[in-house]
mmCIF file of C-alpha atoms in Angstrom:
data_model
loop_
_atom_site.group_PDB
_atom_site.id
_atom_site.type_symbol
_atom_site.label_atom_id
_atom_site.label_comp_id
_atom_site.label_asym_id
_atom_site.label_seq_id
_atom_site.Cartn_x
_atom_site.Cartn_y
_atom_site.Cartn_z
ATOM 1 C CA ASP D 1 105.054 123.698 105.252
ATOM 2 C CA THR D 2 107.935 122.743 107.274
ATOM 3 C CA GLY D 3 107.985 119.249 107.428
ATOM 4 C CA VAL D 4 109.739 116.971 104.802
ATOM 5 C CA SER D 5 109.716 117.937 101.603
ATOM 6 C CA GLN D 6 110.385 114.701 98.531
ATOM 7 C CA ASP D 7 110.819 115.513 94.301
ATOM 8 C CA PRO D 8 110.011 113.993 92.796
ATOM 9 C CA ARG D 9 106.443 112.281 93.957
ATOM 10 C CA HIS D 10 106.252 110.219 91.223
ATOM 11 C CA LYS D 11 109.547 108.948 88.790
ATOM 12 C CA ILE D 12 108.961 106.623 85.204
ATOM 13 C CA THR D 13 111.973 105.341 84.032
ATOM 14 C CA LYS D 14 113.186 103.082 81.980
ATOM 15 C CA ARG D 15 116.037 100.266 82.732
ATOM 16 C CA GLY D 16 118.954 100.997 82.484
ATOM 17 C CA GLN D 17 118.357 104.809 83.035
ATOM 18 C CA ASN D 18 119.423 107.059 86.224
ATOM 19 C CA VAL D 19 117.477 108.396 88.135
ATOM 20 C CA THR D 20 117.898 110.750 90.860
ATOM 21 C CA PHE D 21 115.531 112.040 94.153
ATOM 22 C CA ARG D 22 115.979 114.420 96.319
ATOM 23 C CA CYS D 23 115.296 115.260 100.228
ATOM 24 C CA ASP D 24 114.878 118.188 102.136
ATOM 25 C CA PRO D 25 114.382 117.693 105.545
ATOM 26 C CA ILE D 26 112.733 119.581 108.911
ATOM 27 C CA SER D 27 115.354 122.822 109.124
ATOM 28 C CA GLU D 28 117.768 122.523 112.331
ATOM 29 C CA HIS D 29 117.698 118.059 112.485
ATOM 30 C CA ASN D 30 120.691 116.800 112.052
ATOM 31 C CA ARG D 31 120.044 113.142 111.174
ATOM 32 C CA LEU D 32 118.544 112.057 107.510
ATOM 33 C CA TYR D 33 117.257 108.902 106.664
ATOM 34 C CA TRP D 34 116.536 106.872 103.513
ATOM 35 C CA TYR D 35 113.952 103.820 102.998
ATOM 36 C CA ARG D 36 112.693 102.025 101.218
ATOM 37 C CA GLN D 37 109.172 100.270 101.051
ATOM 38 C CA THR D 38 107.478 97.510 98.201
ATOM 39 C CA LEU D 39 103.829 96.963 98.322
ATOM 40 C CA GLY D 40 102.360 94.989 102.081
ATOM 41 C CA GLN D 41 106.063 95.379 103.392
ATOM 42 C CA GLY D 42 106.942 98.033 106.089
ATOM 43 C CA PRO D 43 109.811 100.097 105.074
ATOM 44 C CA GLU D 44 113.504 98.949 105.757
ATOM 45 C CA PHE D 45 116.519 100.840 106.032
ATOM 46 C CA LEU D 46 119.201 102.374 103.425
ATOM 47 C CA THR D 47 121.360 104.419 104.499
ATOM 48 C CA TYR D 48 121.478 107.809 107.196
ATOM 49 C CA PHE D 49 124.198 110.679 107.914
ATOM 50 C CA GLN D 50 124.418 112.885 110.900
ATOM 51 C CA ASN D 51 125.295 116.154 109.469
ATOM 52 C CA GLU D 52 127.153 115.736 106.185
ATOM 53 C CA ALA D 53 128.252 112.305 107.170
ATOM 54 C CA GLN D 54 127.098 109.214 106.234
ATOM 55 C CA LEU D 55 127.592 106.804 108.587
ATOM 56 C CA GLU D 56 125.802 103.964 108.062
ATOM 57 C CA LYS D 57 124.373 101.821 104.572
ATOM 58 C CA SER D 58 122.748 98.554 104.753
ATOM 59 C CA ARG D 59 123.679 95.733 102.105
ATOM 60 C CA LEU D 60 120.459 96.319 100.714
ATOM 61 C CA LEU D 61 122.274 99.491 99.182
ATOM 62 C CA SER D 62 123.687 98.214 96.108
ATOM 63 C CA ASP D 63 126.723 100.126 94.587
ATOM 64 C CA ARG D 64 124.081 101.138 92.277
ATOM 65 C CA PHE D 65 122.744 103.472 95.106
ATOM 66 C CA SER D 66 124.698 106.486 96.102
ATOM 67 C CA ALA D 67 123.595 109.307 98.717
ATOM 68 C CA GLU D 68 124.759 112.315 99.723
ATOM 69 C CA ARG D 69 124.537 115.065 101.982
ATOM 70 C CA PRO D 70 126.415 118.018 100.991
ATOM 71 C CA LYS D 71 126.676 120.558 103.585
ATOM 72 C CA GLY D 72 124.099 118.633 106.170
ATOM 73 C CA SER D 73 121.620 120.652 104.678
ATOM 74 C CA PHE D 74 119.275 119.004 101.938
ATOM 75 C CA SER D 75 120.450 115.089 100.576
ATOM 76 C CA THR D 76 119.979 113.292 96.791
ATOM 77 C CA LEU D 77 120.113 109.228 96.015
ATOM 78 C CA GLU D 78 120.651 108.537 93.244
ATOM 79 C CA ILE D 79 119.524 105.379 91.283
ATOM 80 C CA GLN D 80 122.117 104.175 88.645
ATOM 81 C CA ARG D 81 121.365 101.145 85.465
ATOM 82 C CA THR D 82 117.531 101.265 87.199
ATOM 83 C CA GLU D 83 116.126 97.694 87.063
ATOM 84 C CA GLN D 84 112.523 96.828 87.341
ATOM 85 C CA GLY D 85 113.645 94.945 91.283
ATOM 86 C CA ASP D 86 114.284 98.571 92.021
ATOM 87 C CA SER D 87 110.479 99.797 91.679
ATOM 88 C CA ALA D 88 109.843 101.071 95.396
ATOM 89 C CA MET D 89 108.594 103.468 97.358
ATOM 90 C CA TYR D 90 111.564 105.963 98.430
ATOM 91 C CA LEU D 91 110.881 107.953 101.874
ATOM 92 C CA CYS D 92 113.247 109.665 103.512
ATOM 93 C CA ALA D 93 113.079 111.098 106.742
ATOM 94 C CA SER D 94 114.549 113.357 109.509
ATOM 95 C CA SER D 95 115.000 113.677 112.904
ATOM 96 C CA PHE D 96 117.350 116.034 115.558
ATOM 97 C CA ILE D 97 119.449 113.339 118.184
ATOM 98 C CA GLY D 98 117.513 110.413 116.682
ATOM 99 C CA GLU D 99 114.769 108.742 118.378
ATOM 100 C CA LYS D 100 111.569 110.432 116.435
ATOM 101 C CA LEU D 101 111.892 109.913 112.760
ATOM 102 C CA PHE D 102 109.705 112.096 110.583
ATOM 103 C CA PHE D 103 108.936 111.144 107.057
ATOM 104 C CA GLY D 104 108.493 112.526 103.791
ATOM 105 C CA SER D 105 105.486 111.786 101.538
ATOM 106 C CA GLY D 106 108.098 109.760 99.225
ATOM 107 C CA THR D 107 108.473 108.905 95.994
ATOM 108 C CA GLN D 108 107.377 106.700 93.964
ATOM 109 C CA LEU D 109 109.824 104.678 91.455
ATOM 110 C CA SER D 110 108.402 102.602 88.400
ATOM 111 C CA VAL D 111 111.075 101.305 86.183
ATOM 112 C CA LEU D 112 109.542 100.048 83.077
ATOM 113 C CA GLN M 1 112.711 85.164 111.332
ATOM 114 C CA LYS M 2 112.424 89.084 110.784
ATOM 115 C CA GLU M 3 113.318 91.147 113.937
ATOM 116 C CA VAL M 4 109.528 92.566 113.957
ATOM 117 C CA GLU M 5 106.470 90.340 113.374
ATOM 118 C CA GLN M 6 103.161 92.320 112.767
ATOM 119 C CA ASP M 7 100.157 90.435 111.788
ATOM 120 C CA PRO M 8 99.206 92.013 108.149
ATOM 121 C CA GLY M 9 95.331 91.934 108.475
ATOM 122 C CA PRO M 10 93.093 93.028 107.162
ATOM 123 C CA LEU M 11 91.527 93.949 109.815
ATOM 124 C CA SER M 12 88.077 95.458 109.236
ATOM 125 C CA VAL M 13 85.534 97.367 112.043
ATOM 126 C CA PRO M 14 82.702 99.379 112.817
ATOM 127 C CA GLU M 15 82.938 102.648 113.359
ATOM 128 C CA GLY M 16 83.295 103.192 117.147
ATOM 129 C CA ALA M 17 84.960 100.005 117.643
ATOM 130 C CA ILE M 18 88.071 99.533 119.221
ATOM 131 C CA VAL M 19 91.084 98.952 117.291
ATOM 132 C CA SER M 20 93.516 96.592 118.912
ATOM 133 C CA LEU M 21 96.691 96.045 116.458
ATOM 134 C CA ASN M 22 100.096 94.091 117.559
ATOM 135 C CA CYS M 23 103.741 93.036 117.217
ATOM 136 C CA THR M 24 106.768 91.015 118.728
ATOM 137 C CA TYR M 25 109.837 91.648 118.130
ATOM 138 C CA SER M 26 113.149 89.884 118.995
ATOM 139 C CA ASN M 27 115.765 92.039 120.084
ATOM 140 C CA SER M 28 115.886 92.379 122.988
ATOM 141 C CA ALA M 29 118.433 95.932 122.425
ATOM 142 C CA PHE M 30 115.225 97.815 120.589
ATOM 143 C CA GLN M 31 115.130 101.364 123.108
ATOM 144 C CA TYR M 32 112.364 103.227 121.701
ATOM 145 C CA PHE M 33 109.022 102.080 120.175
ATOM 146 C CA MET M 34 106.577 104.214 117.979
ATOM 147 C CA TRP M 35 103.941 103.762 115.909
ATOM 148 C CA TYR M 36 103.457 105.548 112.951
ATOM 149 C CA ARG M 37 99.998 105.529 110.639
ATOM 150 C CA GLN M 38 100.186 105.723 106.652
ATOM 151 C CA TYR M 39 97.586 106.716 104.320
ATOM 152 C CA SER M 40 97.700 104.982 100.570
ATOM 153 C CA ARG M 41 100.922 106.918 98.891
ATOM 154 C CA LYS M 42 101.878 108.827 101.686
ATOM 155 C CA GLY M 43 104.526 108.385 103.960
ATOM 156 C CA PRO M 44 104.236 106.777 107.489
ATOM 157 C CA GLU M 45 103.228 109.510 110.366
ATOM 158 C CA LEU M 46 104.688 109.768 113.686
ATOM 159 C CA LEU M 47 101.317 108.388 116.411
ATOM 160 C CA MET M 48 102.518 106.858 118.714
ATOM 161 C CA TYR M 49 106.477 106.653 120.859
ATOM 162 C CA THR M 50 107.529 105.268 124.215
ATOM 163 C CA TYR M 51 110.345 103.975 125.087
ATOM 164 C CA SER M 52 109.228 102.472 129.024
ATOM 165 C CA SER M 53 106.765 99.279 129.885
ATOM 166 C CA GLY M 54 103.342 100.528 130.119
ATOM 167 C CA ASN M 55 101.139 102.496 129.012
ATOM 168 C CA LYS M 56 100.779 106.203 126.875
ATOM 169 C CA GLU M 57 97.928 107.386 125.829
ATOM 170 C CA ASP M 58 97.157 110.330 124.073
ATOM 171 C CA GLY M 59 93.063 111.118 122.683
ATOM 172 C CA ARG M 60 92.026 108.131 121.529
ATOM 173 C CA PHE M 61 94.920 106.004 120.957
ATOM 174 C CA THR M 62 97.175 104.084 123.865
ATOM 175 C CA ALA M 63 99.910 102.286 123.359
ATOM 176 C CA GLN M 64 100.986 99.689 125.244
ATOM 177 C CA VAL M 65 104.635 98.516 126.035
ATOM 178 C CA ASP M 66 105.777 94.863 127.334
ATOM 179 C CA LYS M 67 109.540 94.713 127.082
ATOM 180 C CA SER M 68 109.245 91.116 129.317
ATOM 181 C CA SER M 69 107.002 89.518 126.819
ATOM 182 C CA LYS M 70 108.646 91.563 123.186
ATOM 183 C CA TYR M 71 104.957 92.709 122.797
ATOM 184 C CA ILE M 72 103.656 96.229 121.766
ATOM 185 C CA SER M 73 100.538 97.164 121.343
ATOM 186 C CA LEU M 74 98.182 100.027 119.974
ATOM 187 C CA PHE M 75 94.268 100.916 121.079
ATOM 188 C CA ILE M 76 92.275 102.965 119.066
ATOM 189 C CA ARG M 77 89.238 103.321 120.938
ATOM 190 C CA ASP M 78 86.034 105.557 119.344
ATOM 191 C CA SER M 79 86.981 104.336 115.436
ATOM 192 C CA GLN M 80 86.230 106.692 112.971
ATOM 193 C CA PRO M 81 86.624 106.290 109.206
ATOM 194 C CA SER M 82 88.792 108.606 108.600
ATOM 195 C CA ASP M 83 91.690 106.063 110.671
ATOM 196 C CA SER M 84 91.455 103.592 107.918
ATOM 197 C CA ALA M 85 94.804 103.038 106.974
ATOM 198 C CA THR M 86 97.945 101.152 107.482
ATOM 199 C CA TYR M 87 99.293 100.504 110.923
ATOM 200 C CA LEU M 88 102.871 100.495 111.271
ATOM 201 C CA CYS M 89 104.993 99.574 114.517
ATOM 202 C CA ALA M 90 108.454 100.034 114.755
ATOM 203 C CA MET M 91 111.521 100.122 116.761
ATOM 204 C CA ILE M 92 114.716 101.878 117.389
ATOM 205 C CA ARG M 93 118.719 99.788 118.083
ATOM 206 C CA ASP M 94 121.651 101.963 117.208
ATOM 207 C CA TYR M 95 119.689 104.905 115.577
ATOM 208 C CA LYS M 96 117.469 102.897 113.056
ATOM 209 C CA LEU M 97 114.038 102.095 112.779
ATOM 210 C CA SER M 98 113.205 98.703 112.418
ATOM 211 C CA PHE M 99 109.136 98.642 111.326
ATOM 212 C CA GLY M 100 106.815 95.653 110.784
ATOM 213 C CA ALA M 101 105.159 94.839 107.534
ATOM 214 C CA GLY M 102 101.761 96.937 108.729
ATOM 215 C CA THR M 103 98.208 95.971 109.312
ATOM 216 C CA THR M 104 95.277 97.599 107.283
ATOM 217 C CA VAL M 105 92.799 98.286 108.888
ATOM 218 C CA THR M 106 89.490 99.677 107.610
ATOM 219 C CA VAL M 107 86.689 101.290 109.613
ATOM 220 C CA ARG M 108 83.177 100.769 108.147
ATOM 221 C CA ALA M 109 80.916 103.926 108.489
#
């Protein structure tokens, strides 16, 4: 399968714990995006990378959130000191140049 | 006001019917328009992509864009139970996708 891969698919954690998600984009895609989706809503933009450079972050991305894309390959999204409001589906997408974004299956986070 | 407005439905139709989905947007800077299909607990899947006003067909799917009215539509002909999903409109500005809330469609066998 050469699509966007996300790991884990599901994560249950207790409030206050740190969590990290991984995304492997489609090979040769230079842009990588993170989105968050809550029930009944469309995905909301969090941040994106062009190669290894993080070019934009949404104001939704508080200082508890950090994302990296070392060497312009896979990416990680870390949430520190999780809160119940962080419960959502975290989606990763990749694109070549920028117009057509292809999404992974997402990581469903539940904060208890 | 959200940049992209989409009626969340839900929409229920009998098998074989035409499904009609719509979105409006407020920012004329949007350049590219897409429709994604999302099954429960899955990521969005790109269905249709267009950048100009007019119609684009792909099999049973037709995407329509009217930039003057800031209005986009998706039509699904001969709908099947497997088309039951949430359909999200999306549009790009500055390399970021903005999504509608999604319309949940159920096609009854």
